[in-house]
Tab-separated table of C-alpha atoms in Angstrom:
chain	number	residue	atom	x	y	z
A	1	MET	CA	0.000	0.000	0.000
A	2	GLU	CA	1.378	3.382	-1.042
A	3	VAL	CA	2.005	5.898	1.727
A	4	GLN	CA	1.713	9.554	0.815
A	5	PRO	CA	4.375	11.947	2.262
A	6	GLU	CA	1.695	14.054	3.924
A	7	LEU	CA	0.624	11.039	6.001
A	8	ILE	CA	4.172	10.679	7.311
A	9	THR	CA	4.193	14.358	8.257
A	10	GLU	CA	0.805	14.008	9.937
A	11	LEU	CA	1.985	10.994	11.968
A	12	ARG	CA	5.094	12.872	13.110
A	13	GLU	CA	3.060	15.924	14.115
A	14	LYS	CA	0.565	13.747	15.947
A	15	PHE	CA	3.388	12.078	17.879
A	16	PHE	CA	4.889	15.381	19.031
A	17	LYS	CA	1.525	17.033	19.680
A	18	THR	CA	1.666	15.291	23.051
A	19	PRO	CA	5.149	15.724	24.558
A	20	PRO	CA	6.963	12.354	24.338
A	21	ASP	CA	7.409	10.472	27.570
A	22	PRO	CA	10.718	11.556	29.172
A	23	LYS	CA	11.546	7.862	29.530
A	24	PHE	CA	11.624	7.417	25.757
A	25	HIS	CA	15.162	6.846	24.528
A	26	PRO	CA	16.625	9.968	22.826
A	27	ALA	CA	17.695	7.854	19.817
A	28	ASP	CA	14.081	6.755	19.283
A	29	VAL	CA	12.742	10.315	19.601
A	30	THR	CA	15.362	11.442	17.058
A	31	ARG	CA	14.320	8.586	14.817
A	32	VAL	CA	10.722	9.826	14.857
A	33	LYS	CA	11.924	13.355	14.017
A	34	GLU	CA	14.195	12.424	11.130
A	35	ASN	CA	13.573	8.932	9.770
A	36	ASN	CA	10.686	9.031	7.283
A	37	ASN	CA	11.168	5.382	6.339
A	38	TRP	CA	10.570	4.250	9.910
A	39	LEU	CA	7.308	6.203	10.156
A	40	LYS	CA	6.303	4.933	6.733
A	41	ARG	CA	6.589	1.353	7.986
A	42	PHE	CA	4.061	2.019	10.774
A	43	LEU	CA	1.594	3.387	8.219
A	44	GLU	CA	2.158	0.444	5.869
A	45	HIS	CA	1.753	-2.015	8.732
A	46	ASN	CA	-1.605	-0.486	9.674
A	47	GLU	CA	-2.805	0.145	6.096
A	48	ASN	CA	-2.621	3.941	6.481
A	49	ASN	CA	-4.858	3.978	9.557
A	50	MET	CA	-3.512	7.042	11.338
A	51	GLN	CA	-4.761	6.296	14.852
A	52	GLU	CA	-3.543	2.692	14.813
A	53	SER	CA	-0.176	3.783	13.390
A	54	TYR	CA	0.164	6.426	16.115
A	55	ASN	CA	-0.762	3.942	18.859
A	56	MET	CA	1.741	1.412	17.567
A	57	LEU	CA	4.493	4.029	17.280
A	58	TRP	CA	3.893	5.241	20.845
A	59	ASP	CA	3.722	1.691	22.222
A	60	THR	CA	6.904	0.775	20.361
A	61	CYS	CA	8.849	3.681	21.865
A	62	ALA	CA	7.519	2.761	25.319
A	63	TRP	CA	8.493	-0.895	24.875
A	64	ARG	CA	11.966	-0.034	23.551
A	65	SER	CA	12.547	2.193	26.578
A	66	LYS	CA	11.347	-0.420	29.076
A	67	PHE	CA	13.170	-3.324	27.425
A	68	GLY	CA	16.398	-1.347	26.955
A	69	THR	CA	16.494	-2.159	23.262
A	70	ASN	CA	19.038	0.531	22.345
A	71	GLU	CA	21.489	-0.752	24.956
A	72	ILE	CA	21.484	-4.396	23.804
A	73	THR	CA	24.773	-5.396	22.172
A	74	GLU	CA	26.625	-8.632	21.533
A	75	ASP	CA	28.645	-7.857	24.677
A	76	ASN	CA	25.656	-8.074	27.021
A	77	VAL	CA	23.755	-10.916	25.347
A	78	LYS	CA	24.470	-14.379	26.742
A	79	LYS	CA	27.449	-15.567	24.700
A	80	GLU	CA	26.508	-19.234	25.001
A	81	TYR	CA	23.215	-18.542	23.231
A	82	LEU	CA	24.954	-16.547	20.482
A	83	ASP	CA	27.521	-19.259	19.805
A	84	VAL	CA	25.173	-22.249	19.706
A	85	GLY	CA	23.505	-21.035	16.497
A	86	LEU	CA	19.884	-21.365	17.585
A	87	CYS	CA	19.186	-18.327	15.406
A	88	PHE	CA	21.357	-16.398	12.972
A	89	ILE	CA	21.356	-14.376	9.749
A	90	HIS	CA	21.975	-16.253	6.518
A	91	GLY	CA	21.212	-15.780	2.840
A	92	LYS	CA	18.298	-14.248	0.941
A	93	ASP	CA	14.814	-15.316	0.031
A	94	LYS	CA	13.574	-15.281	-3.577
A	95	ASP	CA	12.774	-11.546	-3.271
A	96	GLY	CA	16.274	-10.682	-2.095
A	97	LYS	CA	15.232	-10.193	1.536
A	98	THR	CA	17.615	-11.291	4.295
A	99	MET	CA	16.646	-14.495	6.111
A	100	PHE	CA	16.626	-14.915	9.887
A	101	VAL	CA	17.094	-18.632	10.525
A	102	ILE	CA	15.761	-20.402	13.638
A	103	ARG	CA	17.065	-23.965	14.022
A	104	CYS	CA	14.366	-25.545	16.165
A	105	LYS	CA	16.207	-28.785	16.899
A	106	LEU	CA	18.843	-26.858	18.890
A	107	HIS	CA	16.287	-25.631	21.428
A	108	THR	CA	14.325	-27.690	23.932
A	109	ARG	CA	11.377	-26.146	25.698
A	110	GLY	CA	12.358	-24.894	29.180
A	111	SER	CA	16.084	-25.562	28.728
A	112	LYS	CA	17.127	-21.898	28.476
A	113	ASP	CA	16.557	-18.721	30.451
A	114	PHE	CA	13.572	-17.169	28.667
A	115	ASN	CA	14.600	-13.572	29.472
A	116	GLU	CA	17.981	-14.201	27.860
A	117	LEU	CA	16.252	-15.756	24.844
A	118	GLN	CA	14.186	-12.586	24.464
A	119	ARG	CA	17.324	-10.433	24.542
A	120	LEU	CA	18.960	-12.732	21.980
A	121	VAL	CA	16.116	-12.285	19.493
A	122	VAL	CA	15.983	-8.505	20.007
A	123	TYR	CA	19.764	-8.301	19.459
A	124	TRP	CA	19.399	-10.074	16.107
A	125	PHE	CA	16.358	-7.995	15.097
A	126	GLU	CA	18.191	-4.751	15.878
A	127	ARG	CA	21.244	-5.975	13.982
A	128	LEU	CA	19.019	-6.817	11.024
A	129	GLU	CA	17.506	-3.314	11.195
A	130	ARG	CA	20.998	-1.813	10.956
A	131	GLU	CA	22.373	-4.148	8.294
A	132	THR	CA	19.302	-3.971	6.033
A	133	ASN	CA	18.470	-0.299	6.701
A	134	GLY	CA	15.027	-1.344	7.946
A	135	ASN	CA	14.234	-3.527	4.936
A	136	GLN	CA	11.947	-6.536	5.305
A	137	ILE	CA	13.233	-9.931	6.391
A	138	SER	CA	11.993	-13.514	6.191
A	139	LEU	CA	11.767	-15.827	9.188
A	140	PHE	CA	13.105	-19.258	8.244
A	141	PHE	CA	12.096	-21.993	10.699
A	142	ASP	CA	14.371	-24.998	10.152
A	143	MET	CA	12.223	-27.741	11.703
A	144	SER	CA	14.109	-30.728	10.345
A	145	GLU	CA	14.815	-33.383	13.002
A	146	SER	CA	12.520	-31.545	15.439
A	147	GLY	CA	9.948	-33.077	17.757
A	148	LEU	CA	7.380	-32.048	20.332
A	149	SER	CA	10.058	-31.165	22.886
A	150	ASN	CA	11.549	-28.645	20.430
A	151	MET	CA	8.222	-26.868	19.913
A	152	ASP	CA	8.470	-23.972	22.372
A	153	MET	CA	5.135	-22.247	21.888
A	154	GLU	CA	6.041	-19.384	24.232
A	155	PHE	CA	9.222	-18.623	22.272
A	156	ILE	CA	7.396	-18.683	18.922
A	157	ARG	CA	4.620	-16.494	20.314
A	158	TYR	CA	7.251	-13.991	21.445
A	159	LEU	CA	8.790	-13.907	17.958
A	160	ILE	CA	5.400	-13.292	16.371
A	161	GLY	CA	4.556	-10.641	18.968
A	162	LEU	CA	7.710	-8.661	18.147
A	163	CYS	CA	6.875	-8.561	14.445
A	164	LYS	CA	3.212	-7.860	15.128
A	165	ASN	CA	3.617	-5.076	17.707
A	166	TYR	CA	7.083	-3.502	17.647
A	167	TYR	CA	8.788	-4.108	14.273
A	168	PRO	CA	6.309	-2.731	11.720
A	169	ASN	CA	6.087	-4.181	8.210
A	170	PHE	CA	9.152	-6.302	8.982
A	171	LEU	CA	8.099	-9.677	7.580
A	172	ASN	CA	8.313	-10.723	3.958
A	173	TYR	CA	7.789	-14.488	4.393
A	174	ILE	CA	7.536	-17.021	7.195
A	175	ILE	CA	9.227	-20.067	5.671
A	176	ILE	CA	8.643	-23.403	7.433
A	177	PHE	CA	11.166	-26.057	6.390
A	178	GLU	CA	10.460	-29.792	6.830
A	179	MET	CA	7.777	-29.497	9.512
A	180	PRO	CA	7.044	-32.931	11.057
A	181	TRP	CA	3.398	-34.044	10.754
A	182	ILE	CA	3.232	-34.508	14.518
A	183	LEU	CA	3.448	-30.713	14.929
A	184	ASN	CA	0.440	-29.924	12.713
A	185	THR	CA	-1.873	-29.351	15.677
A	186	ALA	CA	0.595	-27.035	17.386
A	187	PHE	CA	0.990	-25.050	14.201
A	188	LYS	CA	-2.756	-24.492	13.921
A	189	ILE	CA	-2.542	-22.738	17.292
A	190	ILE	CA	0.372	-20.619	16.044
A	191	LYS	CA	-1.608	-19.535	12.969
A	192	SER	CA	-4.352	-18.211	15.256
A	193	TRP	CA	-1.834	-15.754	16.750
A	194	LEU	CA	-1.090	-14.192	13.370
A	195	PRO	CA	-3.131	-11.342	11.867
A	196	PRO	CA	-5.162	-12.441	8.814
A	197	LYS	CA	-2.928	-10.552	6.371
A	198	ALA	CA	0.110	-12.499	7.622
A	199	ILE	CA	-1.340	-15.945	6.858
A	200	PRO	CA	-0.497	-15.791	3.108
A	201	LYS	CA	3.132	-15.037	4.041
A	202	ILE	CA	3.506	-18.563	5.468
A	203	LYS	CA	5.241	-20.940	3.072
A	204	PHE	CA	5.800	-24.650	3.783
A	205	VAL	CA	8.827	-26.034	1.978
A	206	HIS	CA	10.784	-29.266	1.744
A	207	LYS	CA	14.121	-30.093	0.131
A	208	SER	CA	12.362	-30.548	-3.188
A	209	SER	CA	10.600	-27.156	-3.105
A	210	ILE	CA	12.890	-24.881	-1.085
A	211	ASN	CA	14.277	-23.202	-4.231
A	212	GLU	CA	10.844	-21.675	-4.852
A	213	PHE	CA	11.307	-19.313	-1.903
A	214	VAL	CA	15.038	-19.290	-1.127
A	215	ASP	CA	17.858	-18.145	-3.391
A	216	PRO	CA	19.405	-21.424	-4.664
A	217	ASN	CA	22.903	-20.086	-3.934
A	218	ASP	CA	21.971	-19.771	-0.236
A	219	VAL	CA	20.400	-23.222	0.236
A	220	LEU	CA	22.568	-25.064	2.773
A	221	THR	CA	23.684	-28.645	2.261
A	222	CYS	CA	21.499	-29.737	5.196
A	223	TRP	CA	18.535	-28.193	3.332
A	224	GLY	CA	19.351	-30.122	0.162
A	225	GLY	CA	21.477	-27.426	-1.491
A	226	SER	CA	25.180	-26.933	-2.199
A	227	ASN	CA	26.016	-24.021	0.130
A	228	GLU	CA	28.500	-25.351	2.693
A	229	TYR	CA	28.076	-22.496	5.169
A	230	VAL	CA	28.546	-23.582	8.798
A	231	PHE	CA	27.387	-21.135	11.445
A	232	LYS	CA	29.995	-19.370	13.512
A	233	PHE	CA	29.080	-16.197	15.365
A	234	VAL	CA	30.777	-13.157	13.859
A	235	PRO	CA	30.740	-9.859	15.797
A	236	GLU	CA	28.943	-7.025	14.070
A	237	ALA	CA	31.175	-4.769	11.997
A	238	GLN	CA	29.795	-1.546	13.390
A	239	ASN	CA	31.556	1.561	14.609
A	240	ASN	CA	30.508	3.803	17.466
A	241	MET	CA	29.156	6.482	15.181
A	242	ASP	CA	26.839	4.012	13.453
A	243	ALA	CA	25.658	2.780	16.840
A	244	THR	CA	24.832	6.322	17.889
A	245	LEU	CA	22.828	6.807	14.728
A	246	ASN	CA	21.130	3.426	15.239
A	247	GLY	CA	22.308	2.349	11.808
A	248	LYS	CA	21.048	5.431	9.947
A	249	ILE	CA	23.217	7.872	8.037
A	250	ASN	CA	20.699	8.995	5.472
A	251	SER	CA	18.248	7.496	3.036
A	252	ARG	CA	20.220	8.028	-0.137
A	253	LYS	CA	21.428	4.861	-1.832
A	254	VAL	CA	23.870	3.755	-4.468
A	255	HIS	CA	23.876	0.550	-6.503
A	256	PHE	CA	27.292	-0.866	-7.287
A	257	ALA	CA	25.741	-4.017	-8.685
A	258	GLU	CA	22.197	-5.068	-9.401
A	259	ASN	CA	20.147	-5.383	-6.191
A	260	SER	CA	23.148	-4.445	-4.008
A	261	PRO	CA	22.182	-1.187	-2.267
A	262	MET	CA	24.646	0.815	-0.216
A	263	THR	CA	24.288	3.963	1.791
A	264	GLU	CA	25.424	7.230	0.165
A	265	GLN	CA	24.972	7.956	-3.520
A	266	SER	CA	27.221	9.810	-5.847
A	267	PRO	CA	28.111	9.472	-9.515
A	268	GLY	CA	31.542	8.601	-10.691
A	269	SER	CA	33.796	5.659	-11.375
A	270	PHE	CA	36.018	3.655	-9.073
A	271	GLY	CA	38.562	5.790	-7.243
A	272	GLU	CA	37.309	9.043	-8.726
A	273	GLN	CA	37.454	11.971	-6.314
A	274	GLN	CA	34.429	14.220	-5.930
A	275	THR	CA	36.225	17.504	-5.362
A	276	GLU	CA	38.708	19.478	-7.403
A	277	ALA	CA	41.381	19.066	-4.741
A	278	GLN	CA	41.549	15.456	-3.671
A	279	LEU	CA	41.533	15.093	0.098
A	280	LEU	CA	42.106	11.341	0.399
A	281	PHE	CA	44.545	9.149	-1.490
A	282	ILE	CA	43.938	5.384	-1.546
A	283	GLU	CA	46.413	2.762	-2.626
A	284	PRO	CA	45.812	0.384	-4.342
A	285	ASP	CA	42.581	1.166	-6.203
A	286	ALA	CA	41.279	-2.377	-5.650
A	287	ILE	CA	41.319	-4.715	-2.655
A	288	VAL	CA	43.379	-7.764	-3.588
A	289	PHE	CA	42.485	-10.821	-1.511
A	290	ASN	CA	45.145	-13.412	-0.702
A	291	ARG	CA	45.451	-16.113	1.917
A	292	ILE	CA	47.346	-14.869	4.970
A	293	GLY	CA	47.795	-17.748	7.411
A	294	ASN	CA	44.313	-19.091	8.153
A	295	GLU	CA	42.551	-15.983	6.819
A	296	ILE	CA	41.782	-14.527	3.424
A	297	GLY	CA	42.156	-10.778	3.266
A	298	GLY	CA	43.692	-7.691	1.772
A	299	THR	CA	44.776	-4.207	2.784
A	300	ILE	CA	44.475	-0.648	1.533
A	301	THR	CA	46.329	2.453	2.671
A	302	LEU	CA	44.507	5.737	3.281
A	303	LYS	CA	46.466	8.979	3.261
A	304	ASN	CA	45.237	12.458	4.148
A	305	MET	CA	46.577	14.661	1.345
A	306	SER	CA	45.787	17.889	3.171
A	307	SER	CA	48.548	19.609	5.093
A	308	ALA	CA	46.104	21.592	7.231
A	309	MET	CA	42.780	19.747	7.682
A	310	PRO	CA	42.053	16.510	9.533
A	311	LEU	CA	39.617	14.111	7.831
A	312	SER	CA	36.821	11.929	9.129
A	313	TYR	CA	36.563	8.764	7.039
A	314	LYS	CA	34.105	5.860	6.823
A	315	ILE	CA	34.184	2.605	4.878
A	316	LYS	CA	31.036	0.863	3.632
A	317	THR	CA	30.503	-2.331	1.659
A	318	THR	CA	27.697	-3.860	-0.363
A	319	SER	CA	28.015	-7.030	1.761
A	320	PRO	CA	28.711	-6.103	5.399
A	321	GLU	CA	27.978	-9.660	6.535
A	322	LYS	CA	30.890	-11.036	4.476
A	323	PHE	CA	33.741	-8.790	5.583
A	324	ARG	CA	35.489	-7.587	8.721
A	325	VAL	CA	36.982	-4.118	8.199
A	326	ARG	CA	39.408	-2.717	10.750
A	327	PRO	CA	39.282	0.165	11.403
A	328	SER	CA	36.127	0.946	9.445
A	329	SER	CA	36.040	4.607	10.511
A	330	GLY	CA	38.224	7.163	12.181
A	331	ILE	CA	40.038	10.476	11.903
A	332	LEU	CA	43.178	11.095	9.871
A	333	LEU	CA	45.409	13.968	10.913
A	334	PRO	CA	47.011	16.130	8.183
A	335	GLN	CA	49.387	14.041	6.045
A	336	GLU	CA	48.671	10.974	8.177
A	337	GLN	CA	48.286	7.586	6.531
A	338	ARG	CA	46.639	4.435	7.873
A	339	VAL	CA	46.551	0.808	6.767
A	340	ILE	CA	43.059	-0.733	6.659
A	341	SER	CA	42.664	-4.510	6.741
A	342	VAL	CA	39.702	-6.257	5.090
A	343	ILE	CA	39.175	-9.890	6.085
A	344	LEU	CA	36.718	-12.238	4.411
A	345	GLN	CA	34.642	-14.045	7.047
A	346	GLN	CA	35.629	-17.708	7.250
A	347	GLU	CA	32.122	-19.092	6.813
A	348	TYR	CA	31.810	-17.711	3.270
A	349	ASN	CA	32.743	-19.729	0.240
A	350	VAL	CA	35.204	-17.545	-1.666
A	351	ARG	CA	34.837	-19.110	-5.108
A	352	GLY	CA	33.391	-16.433	-7.390
A	353	LEU	CA	32.190	-14.448	-4.371
A	354	LEU	CA	34.366	-11.366	-4.393
A	355	HIS	CA	33.799	-10.136	-7.922
A	356	ALA	CA	30.279	-8.889	-7.174
A	357	ASP	CA	31.290	-7.000	-4.013
A	358	ARG	CA	32.283	-3.336	-3.775
A	359	PHE	CA	33.614	-0.985	-1.119
A	360	LEU	CA	32.952	2.719	-0.687
A	361	VAL	CA	35.446	4.940	1.151
A	362	MET	CA	34.097	8.367	2.162
A	363	CYS	CA	35.694	11.319	3.886
A	364	LEU	CA	34.736	14.768	5.144
A	365	PRO	CA	37.087	17.567	6.250
A	366	LEU	CA	37.104	18.573	9.918
A	367	LYS	CA	38.085	21.752	11.690
A	368	ASP	CA	39.118	20.017	14.888
A	369	PRO	CA	40.539	16.462	15.176
A	370	ASN	CA	38.981	16.238	18.658
A	371	THR	CA	35.431	16.725	17.355
A	372	PRO	CA	32.974	14.933	19.718
A	373	THR	CA	31.189	11.832	18.462
A	374	ARG	CA	27.823	13.611	18.550
A	375	ASP	CA	29.102	16.407	16.304
A	376	LEU	CA	30.622	13.844	13.929
A	377	ALA	CA	27.279	12.099	13.722
A	378	ALA	CA	25.582	15.400	12.913
A	379	LEU	CA	28.203	16.122	10.242
A	380	TRP	CA	27.584	12.807	8.487
A	381	LYS	CA	23.828	13.340	8.707
A	382	SER	CA	24.080	16.760	7.106
A	383	GLU	CA	23.563	17.377	3.407
A	384	LYS	CA	27.245	18.031	2.908
A	385	GLN	CA	28.492	15.739	0.150
A	386	PRO	CA	31.504	13.615	1.197
A	387	GLU	CA	34.391	12.800	-1.078
A	388	GLN	CA	33.862	9.241	-2.266
A	389	HIS	CA	36.098	6.520	-3.638
A	390	ARG	CA	34.799	3.206	-4.958
A	391	LEU	CA	36.937	0.105	-4.723
A	392	ARG	CA	36.397	-3.225	-6.396
A	393	CYS	CA	37.544	-6.610	-5.096
A	394	CYS	CA	39.724	-9.097	-6.881
A	395	ASP	CA	41.561	-12.281	-6.011
A	396	GLY	CA	45.299	-12.678	-5.905
A	397	GLY	CA	45.220	-14.595	-9.172
A	398	SER	CA	45.843	-11.375	-11.048
A	399	VAL	CA	49.232	-11.285	-9.302
A	400	ASN	CA	49.950	-14.938	-8.662
A	401	ASN	CA	47.970	-17.714	-10.298
A	402	GLU	CA	49.189	-20.261	-7.782
A	403	THR	CA	47.877	-18.124	-4.934
A	404	SER	CA	44.557	-17.893	-6.766
A	405	ARG	CA	44.292	-21.657	-6.932
A	406	SER	CA	45.134	-21.901	-3.257
A	407	ILE	CA	42.441	-19.396	-2.279
A	408	PHE	CA	39.631	-20.025	-4.714
A	409	SER	CA	39.933	-23.798	-4.959
A	410	PRO	CA	39.735	-24.829	-1.327
A	411	GLY	CA	39.120	-28.384	-2.380
A	412	LEU	CA	42.710	-28.436	-3.771
A	413	SER	CA	44.373	-26.784	-0.782
A	414	GLU	CA	45.280	-28.233	2.589
A	415	ASN	CA	43.157	-25.693	4.453
A	416	GLY	CA	40.225	-26.275	2.105
A	417	GLN	CA	40.454	-30.036	2.613
A	418	THR	CA	40.566	-29.512	6.373
A	419	ASP	CA	37.453	-27.294	6.233
A	420	THR	CA	35.593	-29.876	4.143
A	421	LEU	CA	36.597	-32.721	6.468
A	422	THR	CA	35.556	-30.660	9.499
A	423	ARG	CA	32.119	-30.028	8.008
A	424	LYS	CA	31.723	-33.717	7.209
A	425	ILE	CA	32.770	-34.715	10.725
A	426	VAL	CA	30.264	-32.282	12.234
A	427	HIS	CA	27.566	-33.724	9.958
A	428	LEU	CA	28.503	-37.290	10.947
A	429	GLU	CA	28.410	-36.342	14.636
A	430	GLU	CA	24.921	-34.876	14.188
A	431	CYS	CA	23.747	-38.013	12.358
A	432	ASN	CA	25.308	-40.213	15.038
A	433	ALA	CA	23.577	-38.271	17.819
A	434	LYS	CA	20.268	-38.548	15.955
A	435	LEU	CA	20.785	-42.289	15.404
A	436	HIS	CA	21.688	-42.787	19.067
A	437	SER	CA	18.528	-40.942	20.092
A	438	ASP	CA	16.441	-43.102	17.737
A	439	VAL	CA	17.999	-46.318	19.114
A	440	ILE	CA	17.204	-45.283	22.685
A	441	PHE	CA	13.631	-44.475	21.647
A	442	ILE	CA	13.246	-47.879	19.954
A	443	LYS	CA	14.631	-49.639	23.049
A	444	HIS	CA	12.124	-47.835	25.234
A	445	LEU	CA	9.362	-48.698	22.774
A	446	LEU	CA	10.341	-52.379	22.787
A	447	LEU	CA	10.489	-52.417	26.579
A	448	PHE	CA	7.053	-50.851	26.718
A	449	SER	CA	5.737	-53.434	24.241
A	450	VAL	CA	7.145	-56.304	26.323
A	451	ILE	CA	5.569	-54.904	29.490
A	452	VAL	CA	2.205	-54.511	27.755
A	453	THR	CA	2.420	-58.048	26.347
A	454	ILE	CA	3.206	-59.544	29.769
A	455	ALA	CA	0.380	-57.551	31.348
A	456	MET	CA	-2.056	-58.769	28.687
A	457	ALA	CA	-0.916	-62.353	29.192
A	458	ILE	CA	-1.500	-62.107	32.949
A	459	ILE	CA	-4.957	-60.688	32.365
A	460	VAL	CA	-5.836	-63.477	29.905
A	461	VAL	CA	-4.608	-66.174	32.324
A	462	TYR	CA	-6.587	-64.590	35.137
A	463	ILE	CA	-9.771	-64.495	33.034
A	464	LEU	CA	-9.266	-68.136	31.997
A	465	LYS	CA	-8.869	-69.166	35.624
A	466	LEU	CA	-12.118	-67.417	36.501
A	467	ASP	CA	-13.888	-69.208	33.639
A	468	ILE	CA	-12.555	-72.613	34.731
A	469	LYS	CA	-13.512	-72.006	38.346
A	470	SER	CA	-17.001	-70.934	37.279
A	471	THR	CA	-17.377	-74.080	35.131
A	472	VAL	CA	-16.326	-76.365	38.000
A	473	GLU	CA	-18.600	-74.726	40.552
A	474	GLN	CA	-21.697	-74.737	38.305
A	475	PRO	CA	-22.184	-78.596	38.091
A	476	THR	CA	-21.657	-78.895	41.845
A	477	ALA	CA	-24.393	-76.391	42.519
A	478	CYS	CA	-26.773	-78.195	40.121
A	479	HIS	CA	-26.073	-81.554	41.814
A	480	MET	CA	-26.913	-80.130	45.222
A	481	CYS	CA	-30.193	-78.792	43.912
A	482	HIS	CA	-31.078	-82.210	42.456
A	483	GLU	CA	-30.517	-83.963	45.760
A	484	LEU	CA	-32.808	-81.539	47.539
């Protein structure tokens, strides 16, 4: 449903007509003031109903304040729950929306602190908000090898409640993978919690049909695909300034490749400066990835060309989930240079991956190198156009073909063979655990059958004894009657 700009303005004015609760977090109040896309989502969620949109916006700010949403980081979420991989971000659905995967078999009802589970989900939702700039996501419930004990209705209800009440217009699909038939009844209850317009978003898939709703390149091997991704928690590549802005710089976008949006738009080719006097020099003009020890990465050098002005710089990428950039932002003093390292996350398959990825390096001149973080945030939010440099990625094959084979053919390298063997061992361990569980279940079932059989035999013998006794006593009674 299309939302007219005047409705966004009306919603904002309605919100501030009553002074916001002092308990509301300043970042959320600022978001209402400046982020049109956020307000637009409330209107879309409520089909342009102004009063319902206003109520939801107010309730959301109240909930975020009470829950402490803006203060949740990977440092204060229970690390054990992050590392186990119960839920994580992986891949895209058929519409290019990021998927939030919940692996149901890794959670047993009542086995975890529910308050910590709530914080875990909110951490991932907030991270998704930052990494997708508030774009829609798809919930992917991996229910393979799950049973009744893995069906935590309270946890699922909490997930639905977040999307229904506090994250407006957030869901693209709810994809249910390999749901066991035994959970059909439980799922009917779950459907009753969803608003009517959300029911068509539910898609049941199996290995044979998963490609209809998930990008084939992102279908994991355990889902019947060829993607060998194995979950390992990777800290969010986010600097303090981005955290202050809650992931928002501005709403302008650039497209380096088809369907690969990135914040900040400006024309020009790779490495082309946007001012007559270039402020920042970058060498080389492409990030060359080579294997360094157990990692695959490259470096670039930034140099402040000005002899008088410090620079504030930021580095963005079309695929923030794939790379770790250190340091991704900072201040360069006059004539100072700094080496930036870019590391490809280990869980990504590097074959053919890098050529579609791009990096954007931006800088703005400063008057004072000690500018406070808040003023820096305001500077980047302003309409002032930063100098921009676009960098492509390439593998080391352009320099050394042998290195290229080592990096991009992991099946031929020692490290690649080790990774493949590790994945296979993990898979075998999972299958062994499942088989062991099945054997125990069968043993219990057999024991139960034996007990039932013995009990039935005892009952039959007892009934037969009663029949025999009755037969013996009946002639005796008749004989006594005859004598009388």
